[in-house]
XYZ file of C-alpha atoms in Angstrom:
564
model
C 1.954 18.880 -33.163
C -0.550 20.282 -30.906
C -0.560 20.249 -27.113
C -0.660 16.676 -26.011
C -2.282 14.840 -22.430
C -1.833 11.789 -20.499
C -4.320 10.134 -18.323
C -3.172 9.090 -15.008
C -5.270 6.432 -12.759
C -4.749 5.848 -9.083
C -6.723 2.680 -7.745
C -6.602 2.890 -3.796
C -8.215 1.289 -1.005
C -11.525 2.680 -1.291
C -11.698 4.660 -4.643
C -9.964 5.458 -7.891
C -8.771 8.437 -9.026
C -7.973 9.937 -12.259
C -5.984 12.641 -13.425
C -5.215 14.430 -16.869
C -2.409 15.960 -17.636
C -0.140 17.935 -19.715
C 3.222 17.256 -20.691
C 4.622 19.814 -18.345
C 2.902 17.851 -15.427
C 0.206 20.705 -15.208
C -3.230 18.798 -13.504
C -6.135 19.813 -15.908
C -8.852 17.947 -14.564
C -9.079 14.895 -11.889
C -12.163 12.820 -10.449
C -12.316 10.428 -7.849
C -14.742 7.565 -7.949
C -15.537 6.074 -5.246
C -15.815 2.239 -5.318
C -19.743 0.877 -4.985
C -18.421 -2.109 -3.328
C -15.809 -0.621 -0.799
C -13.754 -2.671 1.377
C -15.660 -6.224 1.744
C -14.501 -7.568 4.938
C -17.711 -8.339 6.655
C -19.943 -10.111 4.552
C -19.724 -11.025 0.619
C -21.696 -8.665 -1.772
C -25.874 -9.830 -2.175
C -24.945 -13.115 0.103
C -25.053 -13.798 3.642
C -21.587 -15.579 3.506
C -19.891 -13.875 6.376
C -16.245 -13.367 6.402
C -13.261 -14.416 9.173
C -11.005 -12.134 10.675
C -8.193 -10.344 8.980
C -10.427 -10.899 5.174
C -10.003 -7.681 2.765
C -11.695 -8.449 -0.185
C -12.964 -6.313 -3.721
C -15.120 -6.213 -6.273
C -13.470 -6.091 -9.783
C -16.310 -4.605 -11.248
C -16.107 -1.451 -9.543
C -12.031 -0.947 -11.368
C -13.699 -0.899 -14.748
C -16.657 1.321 -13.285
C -13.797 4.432 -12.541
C -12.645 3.845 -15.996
C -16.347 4.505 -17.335
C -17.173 7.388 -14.703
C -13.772 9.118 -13.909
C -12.325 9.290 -17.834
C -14.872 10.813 -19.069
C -15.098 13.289 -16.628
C -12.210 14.585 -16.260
C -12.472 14.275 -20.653
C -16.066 16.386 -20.135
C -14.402 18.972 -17.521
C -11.350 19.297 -19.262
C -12.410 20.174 -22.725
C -9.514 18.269 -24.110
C -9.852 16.727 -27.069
C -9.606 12.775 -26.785
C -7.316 12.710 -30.169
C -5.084 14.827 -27.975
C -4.876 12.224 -25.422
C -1.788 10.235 -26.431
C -1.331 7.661 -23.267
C -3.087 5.990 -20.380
C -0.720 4.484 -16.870
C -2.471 2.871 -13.896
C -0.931 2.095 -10.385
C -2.548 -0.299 -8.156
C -2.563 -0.938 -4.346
C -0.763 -4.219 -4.053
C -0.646 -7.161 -3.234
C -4.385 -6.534 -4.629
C -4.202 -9.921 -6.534
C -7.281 -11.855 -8.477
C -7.781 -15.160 -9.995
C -9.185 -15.520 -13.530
C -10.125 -18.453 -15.791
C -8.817 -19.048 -19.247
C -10.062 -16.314 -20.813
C -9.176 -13.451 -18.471
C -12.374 -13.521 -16.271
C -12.662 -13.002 -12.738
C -13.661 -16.192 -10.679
C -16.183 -14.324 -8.433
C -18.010 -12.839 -11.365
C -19.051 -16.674 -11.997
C -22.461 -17.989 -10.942
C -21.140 -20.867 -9.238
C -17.720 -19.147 -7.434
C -20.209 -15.818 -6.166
C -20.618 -17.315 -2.774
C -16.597 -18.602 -2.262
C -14.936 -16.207 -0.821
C -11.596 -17.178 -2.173
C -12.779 -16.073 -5.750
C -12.776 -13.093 -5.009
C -10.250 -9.945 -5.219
C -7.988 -10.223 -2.253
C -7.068 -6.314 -1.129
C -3.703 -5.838 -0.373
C -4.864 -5.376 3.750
C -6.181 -8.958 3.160
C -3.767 -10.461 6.380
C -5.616 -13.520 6.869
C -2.830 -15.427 5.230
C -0.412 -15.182 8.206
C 0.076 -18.599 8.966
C 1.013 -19.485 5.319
C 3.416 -16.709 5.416
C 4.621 -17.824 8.892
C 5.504 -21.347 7.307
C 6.765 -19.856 3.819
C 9.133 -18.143 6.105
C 10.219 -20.685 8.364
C 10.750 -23.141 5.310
C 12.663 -20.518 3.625
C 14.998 -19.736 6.265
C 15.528 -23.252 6.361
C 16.607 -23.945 3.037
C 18.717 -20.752 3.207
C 16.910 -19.044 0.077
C 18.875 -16.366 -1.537
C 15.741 -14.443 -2.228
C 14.539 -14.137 1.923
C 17.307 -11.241 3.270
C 16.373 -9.449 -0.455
C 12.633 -8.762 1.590
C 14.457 -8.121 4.701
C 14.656 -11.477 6.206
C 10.322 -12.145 5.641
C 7.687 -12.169 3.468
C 4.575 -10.679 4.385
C 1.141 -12.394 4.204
C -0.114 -9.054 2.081
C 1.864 -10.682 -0.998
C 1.157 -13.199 -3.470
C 2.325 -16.338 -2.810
C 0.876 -16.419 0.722
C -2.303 -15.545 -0.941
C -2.432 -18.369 -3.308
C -1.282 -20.903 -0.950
C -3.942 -19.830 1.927
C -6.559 -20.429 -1.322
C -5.175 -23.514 -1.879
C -5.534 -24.392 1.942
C -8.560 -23.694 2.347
C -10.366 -24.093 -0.981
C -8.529 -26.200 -3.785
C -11.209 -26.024 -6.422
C -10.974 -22.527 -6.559
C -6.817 -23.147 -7.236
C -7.636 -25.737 -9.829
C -10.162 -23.344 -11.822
C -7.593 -20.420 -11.375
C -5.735 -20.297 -14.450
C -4.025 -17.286 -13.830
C -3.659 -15.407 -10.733
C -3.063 -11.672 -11.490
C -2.242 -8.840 -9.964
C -5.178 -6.423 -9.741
C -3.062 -3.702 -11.628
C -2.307 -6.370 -14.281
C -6.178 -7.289 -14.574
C -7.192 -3.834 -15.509
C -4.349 -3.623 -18.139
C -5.761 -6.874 -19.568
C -9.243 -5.094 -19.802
C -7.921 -2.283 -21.313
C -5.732 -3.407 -24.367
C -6.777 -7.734 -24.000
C -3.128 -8.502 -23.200
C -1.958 -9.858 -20.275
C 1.521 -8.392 -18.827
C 3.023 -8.529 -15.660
C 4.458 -5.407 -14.636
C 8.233 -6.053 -13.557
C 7.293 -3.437 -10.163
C 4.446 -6.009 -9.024
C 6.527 -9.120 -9.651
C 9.656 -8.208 -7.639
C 7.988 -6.371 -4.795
C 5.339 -9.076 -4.112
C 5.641 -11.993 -6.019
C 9.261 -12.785 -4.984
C 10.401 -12.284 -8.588
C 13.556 -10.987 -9.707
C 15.434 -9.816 -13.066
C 18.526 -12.042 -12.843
C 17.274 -15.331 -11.020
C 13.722 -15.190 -11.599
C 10.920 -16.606 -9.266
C 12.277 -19.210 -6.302
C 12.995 -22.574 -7.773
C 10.732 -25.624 -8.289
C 12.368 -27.127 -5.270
C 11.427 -24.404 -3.057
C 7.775 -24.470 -4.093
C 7.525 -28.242 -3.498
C 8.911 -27.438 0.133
C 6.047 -25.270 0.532
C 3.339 -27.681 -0.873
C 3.927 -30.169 -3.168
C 1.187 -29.515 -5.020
C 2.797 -25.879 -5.756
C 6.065 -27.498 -7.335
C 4.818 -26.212 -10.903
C 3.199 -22.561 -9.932
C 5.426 -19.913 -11.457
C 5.383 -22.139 -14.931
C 1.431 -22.406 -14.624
C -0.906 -20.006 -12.940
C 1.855 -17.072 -12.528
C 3.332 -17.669 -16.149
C 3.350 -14.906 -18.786
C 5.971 -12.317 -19.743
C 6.910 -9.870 -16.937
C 8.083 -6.829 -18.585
C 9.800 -2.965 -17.523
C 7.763 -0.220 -16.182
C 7.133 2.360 -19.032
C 6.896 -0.569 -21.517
C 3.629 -0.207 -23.672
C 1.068 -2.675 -22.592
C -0.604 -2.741 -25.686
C -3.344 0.106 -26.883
C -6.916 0.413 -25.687
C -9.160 -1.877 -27.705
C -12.298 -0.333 -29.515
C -14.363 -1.208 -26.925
C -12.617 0.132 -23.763
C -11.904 3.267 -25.313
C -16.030 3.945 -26.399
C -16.486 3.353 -22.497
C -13.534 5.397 -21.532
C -14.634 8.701 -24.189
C -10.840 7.925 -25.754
C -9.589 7.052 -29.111
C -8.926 3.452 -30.043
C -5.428 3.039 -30.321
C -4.168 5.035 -27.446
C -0.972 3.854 -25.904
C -1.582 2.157 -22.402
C 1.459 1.627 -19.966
C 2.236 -1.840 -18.746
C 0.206 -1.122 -14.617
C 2.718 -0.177 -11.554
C 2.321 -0.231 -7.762
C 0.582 3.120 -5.989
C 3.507 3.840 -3.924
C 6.325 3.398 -6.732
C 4.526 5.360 -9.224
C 4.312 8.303 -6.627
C 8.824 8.406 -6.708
C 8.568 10.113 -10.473
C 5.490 11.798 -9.336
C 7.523 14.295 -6.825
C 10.436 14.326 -9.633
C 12.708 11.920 -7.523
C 15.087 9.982 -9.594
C 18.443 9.457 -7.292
C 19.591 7.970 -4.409
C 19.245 9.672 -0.933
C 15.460 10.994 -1.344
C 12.434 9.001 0.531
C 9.714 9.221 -0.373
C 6.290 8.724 1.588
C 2.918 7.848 0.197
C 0.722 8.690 2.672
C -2.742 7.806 3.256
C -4.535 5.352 5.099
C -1.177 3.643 5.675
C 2.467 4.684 4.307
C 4.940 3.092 2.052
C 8.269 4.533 2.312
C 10.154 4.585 -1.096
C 14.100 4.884 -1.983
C 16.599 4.585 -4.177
C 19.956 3.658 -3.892
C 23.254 2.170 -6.453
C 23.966 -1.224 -4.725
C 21.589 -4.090 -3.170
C 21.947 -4.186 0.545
C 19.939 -6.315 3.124
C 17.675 -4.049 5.453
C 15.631 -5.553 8.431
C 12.031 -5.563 7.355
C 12.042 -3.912 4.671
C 9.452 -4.993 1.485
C 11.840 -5.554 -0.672
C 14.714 -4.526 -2.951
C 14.325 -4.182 -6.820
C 16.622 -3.809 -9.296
C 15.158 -1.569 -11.869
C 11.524 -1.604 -9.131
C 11.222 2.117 -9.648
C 13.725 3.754 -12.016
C 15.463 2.158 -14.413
C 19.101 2.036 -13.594
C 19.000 2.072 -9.433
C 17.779 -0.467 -6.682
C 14.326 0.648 -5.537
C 14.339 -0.367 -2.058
C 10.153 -0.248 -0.134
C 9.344 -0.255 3.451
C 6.175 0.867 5.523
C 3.759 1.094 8.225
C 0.368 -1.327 7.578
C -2.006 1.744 9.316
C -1.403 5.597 9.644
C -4.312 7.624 8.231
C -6.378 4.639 9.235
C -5.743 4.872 12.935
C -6.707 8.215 13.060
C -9.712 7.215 11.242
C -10.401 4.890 14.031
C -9.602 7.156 16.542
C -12.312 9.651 15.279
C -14.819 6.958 14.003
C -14.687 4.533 17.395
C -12.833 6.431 20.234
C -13.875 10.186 20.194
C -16.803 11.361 23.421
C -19.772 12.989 21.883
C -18.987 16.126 23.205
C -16.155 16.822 20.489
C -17.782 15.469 17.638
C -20.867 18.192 18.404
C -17.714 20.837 19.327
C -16.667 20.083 15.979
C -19.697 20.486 14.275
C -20.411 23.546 15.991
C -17.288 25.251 14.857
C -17.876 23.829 11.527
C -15.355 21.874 11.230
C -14.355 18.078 11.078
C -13.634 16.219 13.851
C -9.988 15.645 12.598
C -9.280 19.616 12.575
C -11.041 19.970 15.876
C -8.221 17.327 16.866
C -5.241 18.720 14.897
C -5.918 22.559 16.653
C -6.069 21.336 20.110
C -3.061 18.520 19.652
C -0.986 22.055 18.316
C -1.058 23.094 21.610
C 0.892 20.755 23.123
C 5.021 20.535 23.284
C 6.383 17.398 22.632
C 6.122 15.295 26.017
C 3.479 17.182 27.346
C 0.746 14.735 26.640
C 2.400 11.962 28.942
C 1.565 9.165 26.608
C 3.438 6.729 24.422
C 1.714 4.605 21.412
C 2.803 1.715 19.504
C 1.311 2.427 15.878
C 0.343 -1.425 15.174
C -3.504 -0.919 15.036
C -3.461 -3.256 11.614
C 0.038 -5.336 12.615
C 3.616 -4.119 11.683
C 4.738 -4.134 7.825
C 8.401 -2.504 8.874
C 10.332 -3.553 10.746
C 8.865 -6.687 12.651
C 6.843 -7.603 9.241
C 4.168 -9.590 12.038
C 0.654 -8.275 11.305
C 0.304 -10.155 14.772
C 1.367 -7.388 16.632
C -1.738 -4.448 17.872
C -1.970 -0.988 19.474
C -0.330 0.151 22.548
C -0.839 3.455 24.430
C 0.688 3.722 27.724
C 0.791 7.043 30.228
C -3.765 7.634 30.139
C -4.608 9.261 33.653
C -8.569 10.267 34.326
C -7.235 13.743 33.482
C -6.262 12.187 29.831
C -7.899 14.332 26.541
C -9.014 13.161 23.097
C -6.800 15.785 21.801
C -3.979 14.423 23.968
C -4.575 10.972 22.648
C -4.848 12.037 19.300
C -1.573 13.468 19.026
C 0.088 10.631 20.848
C -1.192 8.380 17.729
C 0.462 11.271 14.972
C 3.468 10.260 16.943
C 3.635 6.885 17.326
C 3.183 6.875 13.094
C 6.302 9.086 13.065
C 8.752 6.967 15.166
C 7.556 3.857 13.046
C 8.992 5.874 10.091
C 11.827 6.932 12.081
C 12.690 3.193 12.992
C 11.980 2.492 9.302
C 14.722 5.290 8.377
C 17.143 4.256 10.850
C 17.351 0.944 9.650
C 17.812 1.741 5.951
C 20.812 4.051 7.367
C 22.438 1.285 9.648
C 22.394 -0.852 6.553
C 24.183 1.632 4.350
C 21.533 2.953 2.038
C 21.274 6.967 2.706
C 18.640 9.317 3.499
C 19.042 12.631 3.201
C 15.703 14.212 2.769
C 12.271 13.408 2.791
C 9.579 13.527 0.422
C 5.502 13.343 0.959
C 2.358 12.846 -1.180
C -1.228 11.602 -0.612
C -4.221 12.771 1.292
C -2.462 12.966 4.720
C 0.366 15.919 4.046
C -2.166 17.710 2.334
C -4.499 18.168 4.998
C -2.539 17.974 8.988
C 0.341 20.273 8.845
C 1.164 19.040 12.371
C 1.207 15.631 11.500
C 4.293 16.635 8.841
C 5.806 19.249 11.451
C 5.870 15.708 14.188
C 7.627 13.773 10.841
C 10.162 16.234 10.241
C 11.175 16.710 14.260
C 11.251 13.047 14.739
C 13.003 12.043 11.946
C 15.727 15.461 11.855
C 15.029 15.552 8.845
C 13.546 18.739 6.210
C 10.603 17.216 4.447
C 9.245 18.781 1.081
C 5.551 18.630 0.012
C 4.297 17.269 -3.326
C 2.727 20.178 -5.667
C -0.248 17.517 -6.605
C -2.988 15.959 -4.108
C -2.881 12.933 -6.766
C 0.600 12.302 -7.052
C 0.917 8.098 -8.005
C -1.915 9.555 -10.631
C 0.557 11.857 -11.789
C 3.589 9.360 -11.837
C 0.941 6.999 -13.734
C 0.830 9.616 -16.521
C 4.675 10.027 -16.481
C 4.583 6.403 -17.705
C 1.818 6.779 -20.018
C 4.122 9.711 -21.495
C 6.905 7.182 -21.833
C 4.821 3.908 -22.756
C 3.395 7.371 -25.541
C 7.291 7.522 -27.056
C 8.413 10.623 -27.990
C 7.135 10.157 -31.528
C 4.058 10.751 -30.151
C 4.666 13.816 -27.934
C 5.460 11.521 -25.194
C 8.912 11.183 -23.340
C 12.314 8.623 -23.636
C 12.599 7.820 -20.260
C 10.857 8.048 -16.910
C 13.709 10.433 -15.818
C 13.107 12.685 -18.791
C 9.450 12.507 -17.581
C 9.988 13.168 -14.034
C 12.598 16.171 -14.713
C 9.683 17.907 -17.016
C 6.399 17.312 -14.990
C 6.927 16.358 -11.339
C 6.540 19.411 -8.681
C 7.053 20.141 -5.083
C 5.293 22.633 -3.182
C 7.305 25.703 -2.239
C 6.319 25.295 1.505
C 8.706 22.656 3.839
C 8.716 21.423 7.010
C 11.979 21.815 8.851
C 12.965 20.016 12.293
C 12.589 22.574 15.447
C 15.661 21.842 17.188
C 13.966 21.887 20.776
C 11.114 19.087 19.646
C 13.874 17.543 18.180
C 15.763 16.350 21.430
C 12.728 16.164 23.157
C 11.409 13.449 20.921
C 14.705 11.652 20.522
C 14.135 11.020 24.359
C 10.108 9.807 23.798
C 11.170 8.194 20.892
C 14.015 5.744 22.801
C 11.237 4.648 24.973
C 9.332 3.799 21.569
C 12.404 1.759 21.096
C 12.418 -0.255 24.132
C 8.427 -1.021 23.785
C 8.983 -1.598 20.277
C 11.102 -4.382 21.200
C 9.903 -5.738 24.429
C 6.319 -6.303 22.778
C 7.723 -6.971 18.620
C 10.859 -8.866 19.263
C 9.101 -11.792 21.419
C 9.763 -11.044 24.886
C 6.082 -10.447 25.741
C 4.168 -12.078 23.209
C 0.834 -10.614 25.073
C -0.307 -9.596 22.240
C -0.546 -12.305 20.257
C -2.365 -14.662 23.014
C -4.722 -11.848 23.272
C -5.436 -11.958 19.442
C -5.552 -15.909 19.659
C -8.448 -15.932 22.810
C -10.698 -13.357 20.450
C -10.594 -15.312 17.642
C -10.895 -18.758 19.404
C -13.571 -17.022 21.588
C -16.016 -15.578 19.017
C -15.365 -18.797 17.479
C -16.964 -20.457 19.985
C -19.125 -18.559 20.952
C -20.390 -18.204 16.773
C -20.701 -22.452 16.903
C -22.812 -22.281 19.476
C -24.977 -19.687 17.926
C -25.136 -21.841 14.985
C -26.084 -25.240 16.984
C-alpha cells in the first residue's frame, strides 16, 4: 500500500479551512476559504430585513462552497492523488445549529422562509436567546435537574435548546416546518455522504445530551413549554453516535465537486475546539488545551465527573474515548483586540503602522513589550461579547479602569491581552478547586501563532509552562486524525484516536515559561481582577446590565419613531 492522506476541514467563524495530510501528521497542502456571506448580524442577505441585537446568523451555502474551492486546492497544490485520499473529518463552531425540512434542506434556502430570520443558520455567537436560557435555567434549578451542575450550574443561550425555543417564541411556523434541527457540523455530514448523524461531541456539549441518561425528560421539556414536551423524540431525533465512527462515504456527487473518489470514508462531524485536543497529541488527564482565536475554548481531560462553576460542560467519552472531556471558555479574545484596532485606535498609529510596514496589531504588540507588568496602571474586564466561564451571563460588557490623559493605545492594548489571561486564569482555578488537575498548558489557532507576548502574559498569569502547536490549523489536523480512524486501519487509517494522536499530532519546540518576577506581580493585578470580577458578575452592581437594557429599549424607541 502506497502512502495514504486524510483531509481535514475546519469551519470557523468567518471561513473554512482545509488541510491534507499524511499519516504521520505531516501538513501537505491547506486553503482557507473565506465565507461569501460572513457573519450576518446586520441585515439578511439580498433583503432589507434588519436584524436585533445580539443576532449571529450564516449562510449554509457558503459550507458546501469551501468543500468545492478548498478540496480541490489543496488536491491541485498537493499533487496527491485523490485514490490516495482514504478519509474526510470536519469540526464545526458550535452551537452553529440549522433547521431543515424533511428532506435535509435548509429552511432559509426556501422562497417563502428567505426573509424570516429564524430560518436561517444561527452562529454559535448568536446570544439573542438569553432570556430563554435565563428561564431554561431558572426552571431547571427548580426542578433540581440532574443534568444542570453537569454544565456548571447553567446553560448558555449559545446552545441548542435555547435556540429552538427563542424560534419557537418568536416565530412558530418556522418550528412547525422544522423537521429536524441540526447541528451545522451534522448538516455538512448529511451533504456529504446523505446520512444524517449526530455526532455524540455536539449532543453532550450543547444539546444537553448524555450517554447514560440521554436528553432531559419529557417532563422537563413540558416545564419549559408545553408545546416542547415531544422535542428530543421529534425534531432532535436520529441516532447520536461516537466520534471517529464513519458517517457514511461521500456520495458520487459530493465527491465530483470535492475532486475525491466516491466512496471515501467520511467521519461522523466534531466541535472546533475538541477536535484541536488530538490535534496537539493530548490524550490524558492534566493537559489544557486552548483554541485560540477570535474567542477561546479551554479543553481537558480528566478520569471522574466533577461539578465545576461555569464550565460548558462535562462529557463522558466528549473528546477521547475512555476519559471525561470537561470545556470551558471566554465568549471574545482575538475579537477584542480586533475591536480595539478596528474601533478604538487614533489615526496616528494606524499611519505609524503603515509606515513601518507593519499591521496595526504588531505596531501594538512591540510597544505593549515594553511595559512590566503593572506599569500600564489599568485593569480590564474581558466581557466585550458577555462571559461564557465562569458567570455564563452574556449580559455582562467591558470594563477598563486606571485611563489618565497621559493613557497610550499601546498601554490599553496590553491591558486587554491581560484581562483575556486572568479570564483563563479564573477558568483554571476553578477546574483546580473542583479537583480536576492542570498541569500544563497547551495552545493552537491563529492567536499563539502570531503575538508571542500575548502567550508570554498566559504563561505568567497562569504559572504555568505553555507549549505551542507545530500546525497553524490544528482542529483541521485533529479532523483528519478522525478521518484516519473513521478510514480503519484496513485502509491505511488508524484503531483509535489515541493511536492517531500518538503518530501525527506535534508541538513546536519553542515554550513559554512563567518569569517569576511578572509572576507575583500579576498575582497582585490579577486579585483586583478578582474583586471586579465579582462586584460587577456576581450581582452586586448590576450596572451593566441596566446599561445594556436603556440601549436596547432606547434605539428601540427611537427606531419606532423612525418608522411612524
Amino acid at each position: 500500500m502506497g502512502k495514504k492522506y486524510v483531509i481535514g476541514i475546519d469551519y470557523g467563524t468567518e471561513s473554512g479551512r482545509a488541510v491534507l495530510v499524511d499519516l504521520e501528521g505531516n501538513e501537505i497542502a491547506d486553503h482557507v476559504t473565506p465565507y461569501p456571506h460572513g457573519v450576518i448580524d446586520e441585515v439578511l442577505p439580498e433583503s432589507n430585513v434588519q436584524l436585533e441585537p445580539d443576532w449571529a446568523l450564516q449562510h449554509p451555502a457558503d459550507y458546501i462552497e469551501v468543500l468545492a474551492t478548498a478540496v480541490p486546492t489543496v488536491l491541485q497544490k498537493s499533487g496527491v492523488n485523490p485514490a490516495d485520499v482514504i478519509g474526510v473529518g470536519i469540526d464545526f463552531t458550535s452551537c452553529t445549529m440549522l433547521p431543515v425540512d424533511a428532506s435535509g434542506e435548509p429552511l432559509c434556502l426556501k422562497p417563502e422562509f428567505r426573509n424570516r430570520p429564524h430560518s436561517w443558520v444561527k452562529l454559535w455567537k448568536h446570544h439573542a436567546a438569553q432570556d430563554e436560557a435565563n428561564l431554561l435555567n431558572e426552571i431547571a434549578a427548580k426542578r433540581g435537574e440532574a443534568f444542570l451542575p453537569r454544565y456548571g450550574g447553567k446553560i448558555s443561550s449559545e446552545w441548542m435548546i435555547a435556540k429552538i425555543w427563542q424560534i419557537l417564541n418568536e416565530d412558530p411556523e418556522i418550528y412547525e416546518q422544522t423537521d429536524l434541527f441540526l447541528e451545522g457540523t451534522d448538516w455538512v455530514i448529511f451533504k456529504m455522504t446523505g446520512n444524517i448523524v449526530r455526532n455524540s461531541c455536539a449532543a453532550g456539549y450543547k444539546s444537553i445530551w448524555h450517554k447514560q441518561d440521554g436528553y432531559p425528560s419529557k417532563e422537563f421539556f413540558r416545564a419549559l413549554d408545553p408545546r416542547l414536551e415531544h422535542l428530543t423524540e421529534t425534531k432532535l431525533r436520529g441516532p447520536i453516535v461516537p466520534l471517529g465512527t464513519r458517517a457514511g462515504v461521500l456520495t458520487n456527487e459530493m465527491a465530483a465537486m470535492m475532486g475525491l473518489l466516491p466512496g471515501t470514508a467520511v467521519a461522523v462531524g466534531n466541535v472546533d475546539a475538541h477536535a484541536a485536543v488530538p490535534g496537539v497529541g493530548v490524550v490524558e488527564p492534566g493537559k489544557l488545551v486552548m483554541a485560540m482565536g477570535t474567542s477561546i475554548c479551554h479543553m481537558l481531560l480528566g478520569t471522574e465527573e466533577k461539578y465545576v462553576e461555569g464550565m460548558c460542560g462535562v462529557v463522558e467519552d466528549g473528546i477521547i474515548p475512555g476519559y471525561f472531556g470537561y470545556e470551558a471558555g471566554q465568549s471574545a479574545v482575538g475579537d477584542i483586540f480586533a475591536w480595539y484596532v478596528e474601533q478604538g485606535v487614533p489615526a496616528y498609529v494606524k499611519e505609524a503602522a503603515e509606515k513601518e510596514g507593519i499591521s496595526v496589531h504588531e505596531w501594538l504588540e512591540k510597544r505593549a513589550a515594553a511595559y512590566r507588568p503593572g506599569e500600564t496602571g489599568l485593569l480590564a474586564l474581558d466581557w466585550w461579547n458577555g462571559n461564557r466561564s465562569v458567570l455564563v451571563d452574556t449580559d455582562l460588557t467591558g470594563l477598563i479602569v486606571g485611563y489618565t490623559l497621559l493613557t497610550k493605545p499601546e498601554e490599553i492594548y496590553r491591558a486587554l491581552l491581560e484581562a483575556t489571561a486572568f479570564g483563563t486564569r479564573k477558568i483554571i482555578d476553578a477546574f483546580v478547586e473542583n479537583g480536576v488537575k492542570v498541569d500544563e498548558l497547551y495552545a493552537c489557532g491563529g492567536l499563539p501563532q502570531k503575538n508571542k507576548l500575548l502567550m508570554q502574559i498566559y504563561a505568567d498569569v497562569t504559572n504555568r509552562e505553555i507549549k505551542i502547536a507545530a500546525s497553524k490549523q490544528t482542529p483541521a489536523v485533529g479532523a483528519a486524525m478522525f478521518a484516519a480512524v473513521a478510514a480503519g486501519k484496513e485502509n491505511g487509517g488508524y484503531e483509535s484516536i489515541v493511536e492517531a494522536a500518538r503518530n501525527m499530532g506535534k508541538v513546536r519546540e519553542e515554550t513559554f515559561k512563567p518569569i517569576p518576577e511578572n509572576v507575583a506581580m500579576y498575582e497582585q493585578l490579577y486579585q483586583e481582577y478578582t474583586k471586579l470580577h465579582d462586584y460587577f458578575g456576581r450581582g452586586e452592581n448590576d450596572v451593566m446590565k441596566r446599561l445594556k437594557h436603556w440601549k436596547e429599549t432606547t434605539r428601540a424607541a427611537k427606531e419606532s419613531m423612525t418608522l411612524s
